Short mmCIF file of C-alpha atoms in Angstrom, two decimals:
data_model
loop_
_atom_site.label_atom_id
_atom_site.label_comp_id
_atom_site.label_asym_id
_atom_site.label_seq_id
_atom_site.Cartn_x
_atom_site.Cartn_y
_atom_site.Cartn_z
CA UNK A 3 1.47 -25.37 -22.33
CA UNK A 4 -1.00 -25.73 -19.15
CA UNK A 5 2.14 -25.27 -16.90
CA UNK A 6 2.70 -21.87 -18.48
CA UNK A 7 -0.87 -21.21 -18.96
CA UNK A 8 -0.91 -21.50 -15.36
CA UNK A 9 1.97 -19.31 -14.47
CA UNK A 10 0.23 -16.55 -16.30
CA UNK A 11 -3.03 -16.98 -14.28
CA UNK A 12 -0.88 -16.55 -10.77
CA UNK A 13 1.19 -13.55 -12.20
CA UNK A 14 -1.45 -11.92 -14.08
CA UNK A 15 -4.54 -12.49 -11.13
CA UNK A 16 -1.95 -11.84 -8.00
CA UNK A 17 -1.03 -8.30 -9.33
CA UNK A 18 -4.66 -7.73 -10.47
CA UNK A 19 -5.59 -8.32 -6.48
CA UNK A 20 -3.02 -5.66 -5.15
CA UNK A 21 -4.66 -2.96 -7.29
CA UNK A 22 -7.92 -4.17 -5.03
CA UNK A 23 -6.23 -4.53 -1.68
CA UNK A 24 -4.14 -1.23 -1.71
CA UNK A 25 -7.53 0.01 -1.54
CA UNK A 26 -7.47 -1.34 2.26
CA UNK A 27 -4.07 -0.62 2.71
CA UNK A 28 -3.26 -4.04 2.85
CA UNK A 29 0.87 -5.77 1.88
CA UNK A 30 0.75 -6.91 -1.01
CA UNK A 31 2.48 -10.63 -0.11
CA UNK A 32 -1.56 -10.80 1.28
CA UNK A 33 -2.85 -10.06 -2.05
CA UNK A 34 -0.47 -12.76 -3.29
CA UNK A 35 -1.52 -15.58 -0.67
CA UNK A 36 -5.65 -14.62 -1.22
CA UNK A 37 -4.79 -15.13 -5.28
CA UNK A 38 -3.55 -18.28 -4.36
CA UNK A 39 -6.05 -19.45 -1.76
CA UNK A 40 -9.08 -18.43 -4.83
CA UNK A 41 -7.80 -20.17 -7.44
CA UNK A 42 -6.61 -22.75 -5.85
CA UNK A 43 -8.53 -26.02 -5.92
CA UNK A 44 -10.28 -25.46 -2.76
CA UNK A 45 -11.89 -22.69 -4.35
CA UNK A 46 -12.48 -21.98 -7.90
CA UNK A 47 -10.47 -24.90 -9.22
CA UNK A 48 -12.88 -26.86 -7.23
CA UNK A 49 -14.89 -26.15 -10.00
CA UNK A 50 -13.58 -28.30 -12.58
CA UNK A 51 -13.29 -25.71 -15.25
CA UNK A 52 -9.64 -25.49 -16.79
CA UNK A 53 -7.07 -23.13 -16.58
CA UNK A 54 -9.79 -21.34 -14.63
CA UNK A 55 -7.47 -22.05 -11.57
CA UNK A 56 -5.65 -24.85 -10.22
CA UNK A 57 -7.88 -28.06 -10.32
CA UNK A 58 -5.82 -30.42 -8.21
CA UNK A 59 -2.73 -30.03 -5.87
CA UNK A 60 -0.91 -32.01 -8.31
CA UNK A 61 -0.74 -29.49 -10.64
CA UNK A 62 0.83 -27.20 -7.96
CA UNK A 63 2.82 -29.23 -6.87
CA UNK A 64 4.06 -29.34 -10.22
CA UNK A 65 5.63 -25.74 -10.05
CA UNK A 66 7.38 -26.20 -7.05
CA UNK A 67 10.49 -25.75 -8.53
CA UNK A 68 9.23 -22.36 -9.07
CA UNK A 69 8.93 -22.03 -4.70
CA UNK A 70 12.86 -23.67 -4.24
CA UNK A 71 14.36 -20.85 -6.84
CA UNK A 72 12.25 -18.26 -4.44
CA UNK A 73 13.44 -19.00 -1.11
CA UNK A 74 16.69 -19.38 -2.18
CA UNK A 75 16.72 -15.71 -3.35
CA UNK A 76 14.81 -14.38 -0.05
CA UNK A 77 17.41 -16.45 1.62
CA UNK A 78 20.08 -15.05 -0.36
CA UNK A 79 18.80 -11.48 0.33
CA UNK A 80 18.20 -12.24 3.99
CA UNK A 81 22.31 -13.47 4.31
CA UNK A 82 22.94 -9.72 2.74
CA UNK A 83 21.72 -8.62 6.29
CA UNK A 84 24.91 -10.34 8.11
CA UNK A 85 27.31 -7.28 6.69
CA UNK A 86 30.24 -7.24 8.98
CA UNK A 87 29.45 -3.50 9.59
CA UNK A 88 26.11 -3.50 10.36
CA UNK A 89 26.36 -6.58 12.57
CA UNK A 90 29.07 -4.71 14.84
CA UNK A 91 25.52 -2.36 15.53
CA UNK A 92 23.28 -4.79 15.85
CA UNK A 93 24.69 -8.43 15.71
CA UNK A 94 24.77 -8.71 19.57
CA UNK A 95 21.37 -7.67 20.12
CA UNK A 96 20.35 -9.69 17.03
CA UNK A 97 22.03 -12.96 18.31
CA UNK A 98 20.78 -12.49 21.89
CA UNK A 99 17.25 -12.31 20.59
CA UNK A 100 17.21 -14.55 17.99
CA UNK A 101 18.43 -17.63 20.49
CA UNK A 102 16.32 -16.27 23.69
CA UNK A 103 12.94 -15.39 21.61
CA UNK A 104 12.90 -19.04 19.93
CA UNK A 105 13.54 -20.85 22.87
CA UNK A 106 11.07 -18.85 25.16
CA UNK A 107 8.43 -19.66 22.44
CA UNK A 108 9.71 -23.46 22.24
CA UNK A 109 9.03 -23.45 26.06
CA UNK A 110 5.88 -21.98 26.12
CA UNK A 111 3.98 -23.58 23.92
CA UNK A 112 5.44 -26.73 25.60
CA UNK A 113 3.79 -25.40 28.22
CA UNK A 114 0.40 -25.03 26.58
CA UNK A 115 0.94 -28.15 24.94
CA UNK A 116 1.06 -30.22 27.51
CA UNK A 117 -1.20 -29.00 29.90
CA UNK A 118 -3.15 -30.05 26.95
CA UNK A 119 -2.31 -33.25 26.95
CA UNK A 120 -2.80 -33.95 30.21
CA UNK A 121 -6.83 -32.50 30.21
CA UNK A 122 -7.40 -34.53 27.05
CA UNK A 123 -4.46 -37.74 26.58
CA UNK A 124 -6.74 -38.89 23.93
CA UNK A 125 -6.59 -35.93 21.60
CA UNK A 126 -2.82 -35.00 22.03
CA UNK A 127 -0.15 -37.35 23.01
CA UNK A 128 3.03 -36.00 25.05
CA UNK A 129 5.39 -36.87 22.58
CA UNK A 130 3.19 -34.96 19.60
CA UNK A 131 2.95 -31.56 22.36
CA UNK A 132 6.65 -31.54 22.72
CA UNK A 133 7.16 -31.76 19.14
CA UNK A 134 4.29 -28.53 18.16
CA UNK A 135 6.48 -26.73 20.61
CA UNK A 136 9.40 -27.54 19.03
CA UNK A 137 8.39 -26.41 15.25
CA UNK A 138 6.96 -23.33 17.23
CA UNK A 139 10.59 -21.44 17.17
CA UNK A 140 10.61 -21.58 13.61
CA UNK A 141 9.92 -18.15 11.95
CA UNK A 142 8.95 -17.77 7.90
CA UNK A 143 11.67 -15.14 6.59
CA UNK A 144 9.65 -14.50 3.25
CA UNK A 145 6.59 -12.24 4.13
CA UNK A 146 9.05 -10.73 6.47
CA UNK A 147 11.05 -10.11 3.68
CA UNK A 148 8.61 -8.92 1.04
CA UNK A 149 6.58 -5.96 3.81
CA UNK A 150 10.38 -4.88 4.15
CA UNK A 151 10.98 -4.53 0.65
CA UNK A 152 6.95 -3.43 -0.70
CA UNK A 153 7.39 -0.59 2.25
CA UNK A 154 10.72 0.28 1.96
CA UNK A 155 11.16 -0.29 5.83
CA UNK A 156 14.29 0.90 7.69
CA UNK A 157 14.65 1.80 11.25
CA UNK A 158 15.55 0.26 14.60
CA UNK A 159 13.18 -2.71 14.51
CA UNK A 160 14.04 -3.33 10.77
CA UNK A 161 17.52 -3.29 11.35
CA UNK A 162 17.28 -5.80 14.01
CA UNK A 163 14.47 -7.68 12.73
CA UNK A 164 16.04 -9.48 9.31
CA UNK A 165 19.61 -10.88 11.22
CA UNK A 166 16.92 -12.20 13.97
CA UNK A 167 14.69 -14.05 11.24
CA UNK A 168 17.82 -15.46 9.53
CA UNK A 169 19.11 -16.69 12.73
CA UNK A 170 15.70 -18.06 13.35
CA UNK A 171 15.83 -21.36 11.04
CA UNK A 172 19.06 -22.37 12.31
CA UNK A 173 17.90 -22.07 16.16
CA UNK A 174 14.34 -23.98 15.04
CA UNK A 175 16.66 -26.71 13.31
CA UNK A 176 18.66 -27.14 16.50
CA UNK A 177 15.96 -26.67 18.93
CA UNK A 178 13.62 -29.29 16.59
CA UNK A 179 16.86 -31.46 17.01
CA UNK A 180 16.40 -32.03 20.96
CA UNK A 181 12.56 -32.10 21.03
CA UNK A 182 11.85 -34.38 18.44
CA UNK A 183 14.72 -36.85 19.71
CA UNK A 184 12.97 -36.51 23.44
CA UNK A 185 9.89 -36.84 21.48
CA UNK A 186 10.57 -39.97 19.58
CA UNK A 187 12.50 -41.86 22.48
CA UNK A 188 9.12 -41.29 24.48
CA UNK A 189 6.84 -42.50 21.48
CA UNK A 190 9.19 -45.70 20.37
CA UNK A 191 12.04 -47.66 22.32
CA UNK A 192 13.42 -48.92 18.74
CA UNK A 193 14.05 -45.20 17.51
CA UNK A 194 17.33 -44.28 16.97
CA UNK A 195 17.22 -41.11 19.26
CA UNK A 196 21.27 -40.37 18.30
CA UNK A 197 20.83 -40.22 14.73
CA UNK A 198 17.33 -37.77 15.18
CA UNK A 199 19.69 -35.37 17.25
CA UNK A 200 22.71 -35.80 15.13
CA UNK A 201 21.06 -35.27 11.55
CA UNK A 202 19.58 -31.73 11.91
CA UNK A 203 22.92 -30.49 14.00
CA UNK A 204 24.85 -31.99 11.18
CA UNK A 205 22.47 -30.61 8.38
CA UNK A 206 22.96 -26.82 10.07
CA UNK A 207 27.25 -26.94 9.99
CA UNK A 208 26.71 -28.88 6.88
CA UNK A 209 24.71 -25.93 5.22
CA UNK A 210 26.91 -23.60 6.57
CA UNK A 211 29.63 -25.08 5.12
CA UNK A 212 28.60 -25.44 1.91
CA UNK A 213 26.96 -21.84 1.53
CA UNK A 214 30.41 -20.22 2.35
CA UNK A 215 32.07 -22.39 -0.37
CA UNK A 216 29.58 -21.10 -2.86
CA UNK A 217 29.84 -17.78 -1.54
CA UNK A 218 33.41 -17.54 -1.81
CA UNK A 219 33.56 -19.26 -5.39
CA UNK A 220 30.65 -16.44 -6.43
CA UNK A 221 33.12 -14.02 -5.27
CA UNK A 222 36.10 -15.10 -7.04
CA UNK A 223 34.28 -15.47 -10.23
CA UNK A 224 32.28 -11.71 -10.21
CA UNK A 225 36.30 -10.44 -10.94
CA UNK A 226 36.08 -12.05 -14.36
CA UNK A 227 32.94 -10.43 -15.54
CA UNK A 228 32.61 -6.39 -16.06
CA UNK A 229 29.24 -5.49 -17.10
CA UNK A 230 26.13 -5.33 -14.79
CA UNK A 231 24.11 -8.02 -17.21
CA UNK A 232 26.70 -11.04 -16.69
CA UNK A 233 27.24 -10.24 -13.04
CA UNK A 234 23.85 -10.17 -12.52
CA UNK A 235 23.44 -13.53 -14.51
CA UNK A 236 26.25 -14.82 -12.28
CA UNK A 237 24.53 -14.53 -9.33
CA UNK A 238 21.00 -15.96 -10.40
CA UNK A 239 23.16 -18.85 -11.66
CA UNK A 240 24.64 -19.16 -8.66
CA UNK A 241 21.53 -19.28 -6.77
CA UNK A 242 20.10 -21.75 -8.76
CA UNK A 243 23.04 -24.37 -8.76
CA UNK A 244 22.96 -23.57 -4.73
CA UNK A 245 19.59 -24.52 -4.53
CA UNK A 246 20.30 -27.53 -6.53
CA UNK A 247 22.98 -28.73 -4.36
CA UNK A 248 21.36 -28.18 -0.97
CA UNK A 249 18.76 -30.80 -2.11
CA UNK A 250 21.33 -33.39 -2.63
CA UNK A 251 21.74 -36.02 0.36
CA UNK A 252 24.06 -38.88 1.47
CA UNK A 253 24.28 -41.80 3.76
CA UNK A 254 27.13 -42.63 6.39
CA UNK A 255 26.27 -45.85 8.26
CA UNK A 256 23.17 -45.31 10.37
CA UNK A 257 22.95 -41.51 9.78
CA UNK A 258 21.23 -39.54 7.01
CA UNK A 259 22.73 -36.50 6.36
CA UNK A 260 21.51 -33.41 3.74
CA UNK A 261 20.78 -29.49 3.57
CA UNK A 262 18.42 -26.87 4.72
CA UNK A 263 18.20 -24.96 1.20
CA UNK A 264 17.53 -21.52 3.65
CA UNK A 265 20.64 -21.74 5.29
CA UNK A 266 23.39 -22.55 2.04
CA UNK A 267 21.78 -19.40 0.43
CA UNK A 268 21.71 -17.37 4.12
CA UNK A 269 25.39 -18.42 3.96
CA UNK A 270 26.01 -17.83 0.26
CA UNK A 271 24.63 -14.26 0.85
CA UNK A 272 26.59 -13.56 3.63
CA UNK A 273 30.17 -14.69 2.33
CA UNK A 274 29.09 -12.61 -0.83
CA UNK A 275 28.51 -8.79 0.49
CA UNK A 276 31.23 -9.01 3.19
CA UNK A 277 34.02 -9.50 0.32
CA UNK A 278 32.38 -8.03 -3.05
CA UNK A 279 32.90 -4.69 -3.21
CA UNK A 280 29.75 -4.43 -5.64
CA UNK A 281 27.59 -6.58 -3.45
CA UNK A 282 25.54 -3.75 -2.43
CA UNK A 283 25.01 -2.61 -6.38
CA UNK A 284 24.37 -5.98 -7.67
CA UNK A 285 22.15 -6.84 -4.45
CA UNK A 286 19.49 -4.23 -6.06
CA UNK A 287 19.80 -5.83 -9.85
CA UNK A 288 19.50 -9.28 -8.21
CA UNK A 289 16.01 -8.16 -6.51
CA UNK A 290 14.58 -6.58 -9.42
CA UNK A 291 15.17 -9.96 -11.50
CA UNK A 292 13.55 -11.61 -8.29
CA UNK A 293 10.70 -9.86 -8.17
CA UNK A 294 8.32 -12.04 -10.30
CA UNK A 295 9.38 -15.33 -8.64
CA UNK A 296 9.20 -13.84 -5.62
CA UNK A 297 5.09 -13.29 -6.63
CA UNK A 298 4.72 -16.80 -7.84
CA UNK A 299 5.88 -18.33 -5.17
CA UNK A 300 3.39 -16.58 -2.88
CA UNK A 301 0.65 -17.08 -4.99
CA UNK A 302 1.50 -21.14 -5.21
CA UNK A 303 2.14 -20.75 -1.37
CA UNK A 304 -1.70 -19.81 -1.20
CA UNK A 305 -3.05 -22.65 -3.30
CA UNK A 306 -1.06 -25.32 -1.21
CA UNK A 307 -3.42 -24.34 1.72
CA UNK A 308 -5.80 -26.62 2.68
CA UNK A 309 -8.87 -25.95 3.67
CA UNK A 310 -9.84 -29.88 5.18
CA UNK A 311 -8.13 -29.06 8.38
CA UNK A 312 -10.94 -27.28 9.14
CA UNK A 313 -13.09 -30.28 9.18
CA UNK A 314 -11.36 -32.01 12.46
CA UNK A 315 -12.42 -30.54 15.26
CA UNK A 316 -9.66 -31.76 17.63
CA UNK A 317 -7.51 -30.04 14.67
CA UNK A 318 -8.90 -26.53 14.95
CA UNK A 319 -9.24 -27.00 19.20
CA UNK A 320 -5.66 -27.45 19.15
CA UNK A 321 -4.34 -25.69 16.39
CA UNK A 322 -6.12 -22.37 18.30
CA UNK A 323 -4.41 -22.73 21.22
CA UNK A 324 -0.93 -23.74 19.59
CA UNK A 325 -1.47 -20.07 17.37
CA UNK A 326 -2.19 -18.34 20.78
CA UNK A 327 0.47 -19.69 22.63
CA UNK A 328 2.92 -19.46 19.98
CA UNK A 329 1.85 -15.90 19.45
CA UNK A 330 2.51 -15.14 22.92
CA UNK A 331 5.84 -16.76 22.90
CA UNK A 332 6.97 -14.68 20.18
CA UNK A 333 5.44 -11.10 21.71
CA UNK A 334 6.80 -11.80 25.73
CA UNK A 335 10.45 -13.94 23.83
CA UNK A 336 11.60 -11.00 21.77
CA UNK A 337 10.44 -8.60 25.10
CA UNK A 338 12.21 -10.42 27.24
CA UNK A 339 15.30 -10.80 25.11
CA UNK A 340 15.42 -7.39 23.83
CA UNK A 341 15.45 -6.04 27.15
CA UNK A 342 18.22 -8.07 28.18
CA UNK A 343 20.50 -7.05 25.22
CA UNK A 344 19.71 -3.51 25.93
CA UNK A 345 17.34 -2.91 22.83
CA UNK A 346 14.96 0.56 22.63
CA UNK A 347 12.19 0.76 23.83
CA UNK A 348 10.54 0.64 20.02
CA UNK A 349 11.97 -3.04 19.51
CA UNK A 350 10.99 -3.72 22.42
CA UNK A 351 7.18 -3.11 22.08
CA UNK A 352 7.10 -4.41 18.35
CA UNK A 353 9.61 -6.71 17.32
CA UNK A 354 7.69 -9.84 18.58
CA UNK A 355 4.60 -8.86 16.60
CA UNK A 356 7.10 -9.09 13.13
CA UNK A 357 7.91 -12.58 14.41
CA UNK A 358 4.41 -13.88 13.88
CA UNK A 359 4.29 -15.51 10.07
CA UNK A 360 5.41 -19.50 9.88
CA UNK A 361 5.67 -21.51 7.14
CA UNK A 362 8.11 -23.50 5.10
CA UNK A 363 11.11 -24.30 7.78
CA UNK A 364 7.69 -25.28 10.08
CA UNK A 365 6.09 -26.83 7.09
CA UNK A 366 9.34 -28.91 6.18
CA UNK A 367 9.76 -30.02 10.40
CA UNK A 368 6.03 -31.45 10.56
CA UNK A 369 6.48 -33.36 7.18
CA UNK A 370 9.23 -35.24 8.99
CA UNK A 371 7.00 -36.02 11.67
CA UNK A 372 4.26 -36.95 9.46
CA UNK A 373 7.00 -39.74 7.96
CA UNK A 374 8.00 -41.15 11.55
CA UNK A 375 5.06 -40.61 13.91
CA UNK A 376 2.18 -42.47 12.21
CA UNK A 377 -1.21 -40.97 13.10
CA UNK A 378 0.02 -38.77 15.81
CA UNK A 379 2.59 -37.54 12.80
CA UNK A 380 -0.50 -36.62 10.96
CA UNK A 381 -2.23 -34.88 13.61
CA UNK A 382 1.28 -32.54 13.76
CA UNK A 383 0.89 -31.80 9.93
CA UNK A 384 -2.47 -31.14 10.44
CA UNK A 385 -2.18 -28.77 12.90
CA UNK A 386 0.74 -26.45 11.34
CA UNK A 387 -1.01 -26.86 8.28
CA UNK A 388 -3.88 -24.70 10.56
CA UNK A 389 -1.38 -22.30 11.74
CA UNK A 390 0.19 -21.67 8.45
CA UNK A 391 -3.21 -20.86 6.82
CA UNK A 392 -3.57 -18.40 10.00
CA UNK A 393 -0.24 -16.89 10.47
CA UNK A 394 0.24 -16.59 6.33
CA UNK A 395 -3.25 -14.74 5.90
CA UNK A 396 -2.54 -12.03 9.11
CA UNK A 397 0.96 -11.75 9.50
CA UNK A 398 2.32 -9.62 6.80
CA UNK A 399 -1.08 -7.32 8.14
CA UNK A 400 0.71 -7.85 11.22
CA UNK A 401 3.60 -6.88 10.48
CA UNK A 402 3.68 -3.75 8.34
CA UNK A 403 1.45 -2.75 11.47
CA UNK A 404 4.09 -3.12 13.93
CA UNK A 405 6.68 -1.55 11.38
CA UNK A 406 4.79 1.50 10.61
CA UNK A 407 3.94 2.33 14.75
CA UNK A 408 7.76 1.57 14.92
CA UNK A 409 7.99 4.30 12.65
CA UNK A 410 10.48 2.22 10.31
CA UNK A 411 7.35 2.46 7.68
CA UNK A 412 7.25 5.98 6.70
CA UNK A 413 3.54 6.79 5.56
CA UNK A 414 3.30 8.26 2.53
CA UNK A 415 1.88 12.17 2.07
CA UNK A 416 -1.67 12.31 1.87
CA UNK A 417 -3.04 13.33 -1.55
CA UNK A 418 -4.94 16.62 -1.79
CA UNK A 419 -8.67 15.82 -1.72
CA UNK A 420 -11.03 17.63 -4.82
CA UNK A 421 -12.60 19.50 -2.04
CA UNK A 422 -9.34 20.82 -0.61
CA UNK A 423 -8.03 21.63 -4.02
CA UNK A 424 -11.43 23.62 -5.05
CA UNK A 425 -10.90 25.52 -1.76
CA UNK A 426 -7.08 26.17 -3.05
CA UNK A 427 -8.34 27.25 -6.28
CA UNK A 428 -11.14 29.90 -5.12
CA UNK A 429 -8.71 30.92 -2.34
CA UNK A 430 -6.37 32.21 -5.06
CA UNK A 431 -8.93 33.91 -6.88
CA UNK A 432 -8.85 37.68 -6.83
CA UNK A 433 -11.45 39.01 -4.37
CA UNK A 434 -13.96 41.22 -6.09
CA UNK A 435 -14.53 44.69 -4.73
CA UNK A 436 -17.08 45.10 -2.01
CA UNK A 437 -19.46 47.59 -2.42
CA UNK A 438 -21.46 49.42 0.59
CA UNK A 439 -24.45 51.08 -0.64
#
């Protein structure tokens, strides 16, 4: 009972809070992540008071399945992106930016990093800065996703935007792959660098691999069922038992291999709308169904923060200049890259401002730093656990931002005011006869 007692308080508080925050014209994915953030048990489950909010992580923690079935879905939706004939548009331009912008930001927050490092060896060791700016590349598809959807976006920028943000995990993954494995021969002598380059490669063709299996067995089995109910039931089962599987993992000898969850349903996603001829019908019943997950799991998202990385001041003097840096990577990576792939002018100027939000690819790199690194591990968690709260709180602001001066966000009509209506209704008023005396 608590468990669903507590689904109701994120569903029924979260929706409450975009009434307020349309007021400001704000996304509602921020809403979503301030819900979380208040009743969350920094804040008013701090107070003790049940089912008032969440008392103790634990309890959030506890609905995490609730956060897998989500990002399977917005990866599932994001993989709908990689249509054949869209991508023959836009799939250069997408791949050239989605490999140059990641590894400009990798490079310049290395950069930062470092420099860092060497002005202060006792706060930051060289082996943690090259590992920050190797979770830097990594880009968080799902507020992406959800200012998309909420604002019905579509345009040049949009259109280029969602391949680059699925391509985005699978370049962090590889990219995370070299740094860390530089990173960890520099920390420790007795690592074994091979299998920390090895395992993430292997866990990107793995994914792959397994995602267009799925997809292809969806595909087969959508011919057996007519109605819209069943096929849409097919394909939430299918996202589910895809979710399942990517969590599974198995040993060979000295390596560890398993599955990056985003990239099977990317994969699943694409195989599915390049040879269902419904894809594109079933796409929109599948995202209706999605659309209260999709709210939980940003409202759990916001109670996950934690507000005691504010309490380390190394922690906030680095995680400032790792959001800056990173920032900048982004803006001058997708510049750069777009101009080189021959993008307009409008991606040019606002792409790298979508790229902005971070947080469960980044969240999922530093947690295997935290289990390898010790204390300087730690300080890595600490620090994206900064830049999460930062990027997750402005980003989707961010974002709808760049969108709407990219004119892919169309703004809506402005309602007639009660003063311009009473001026409408006197103007069409007879006018009495004037008399002269």
């Amino acid at each position: 009972m608590e468990s669903l007692l507590l689904i109701s308080l994120a569903l029924f508080t979260g929706l409450m809070m975009t009434r307020f925050f349309g007021k400001f014209h704000l996304p509602d994915v921020t809403a979503y992540l301030v819900t979380g953030v208040l009743i969350g048990p920094c804040c008013l489950g701090a107070l003790g008071v049940k089912y008032l909010g969440f008392n103790t992580f634990d309890q959030v923690e506890a609905l995490s399945v609730i956060n897998d079935v989500a990002l399977g879905f917005i990866a599932f939706a994001i993989g709908h992106e990689f249509r054949l004939s869209a991508l023959r548009e836009t799939g250069k331009q997408a791949t050239i930016i989605g490999i140059l912008q990641a590894v400009v930001t990798t490079i310049l927050v290395d950069i930062a990093m470092v420099s860092f490092h060497f002005l202060r060896p006792d706060l930051l060791s060289l082996g943690s800065a090259i590992t920050l700016g190797a979770i830097a590349a990594a880009t968080a598809p799902a507020a992406t996703l959800m200012v998309v959807r909420q604002y019905k976006a579509k345009g040049p920028v949009t259109d280029v935007l969602l391949p680059v943000v699925a391509l985005d995990d699978a370049v962090g993954l590889i990219v995370f792959a070299v740094s860390y494995g530089a990173a960890q021969s520099m920390s420790s002598g007795s690592t074994n660098v091979a299998a920390l380059i090895v395992e993430p490669l292997a866990e990107v063709v793995l994914s792959l691999l397994l995602g267009g299996v799925t997809g292809v067995l969806l595909t087969l089995a959508e011919r057996y069922f007519h109605s819209h109910r069943n096929r849409n039931a097919l394909i939430v089962g299918s996202v589910i038992l895809t979710v399942a599987l990517s969590q599974l993992s198995f040993q060979v000898g000295p390596f560890h291999f398993g599955f990056s969850s985003l990239l099977v349903c990317m994969m699943l996603g694409t195989v599915f709308c390049n040879f269902c001829p419904l894809s594109e019908e079933l796409m929109l019943a599948a995202d209706r169904w999605s659309g209260p997950v999709l709210t939980l799991f940003f409202v759990l998202s916001g109670a996950e923060l934690q507000f005691q990385v504010f309490s380390s001041p190394a922690v906030i003097l680095i995680g400032v200049i790792y959001v800056l840096s990173r920032s900048l990577g982004k803006y001058l990576g997708a510049r750069f890259s777009s101009t080189l792939a021959r993008s307009s002018e409008t991606v040019r100027k606002y792409l790298g401002i979508t790229l902005l939000p971070q947080a469960g690819v980044a969240l999922g790199m530093c947690t295997t730093a935290a289990r390898t690194m010790g204390s300087e591990g730690t300080l890595i968690r600490n620090i994206i656990l900064f830049s999460v709260l930062v990027y997750e709180l402005i980003g989707p602001s961010l974002t709808k931002m760049a969108l709407t001066k990219a004119g892919d966000i169309q703004a809506k009509p402005k309602e007639v005011t009660e003063r311009r209506q009473k001026q409408l209704q006197q103007a069409s008023k007879p006018v009495p006869p004037v008399f002269r005396k």
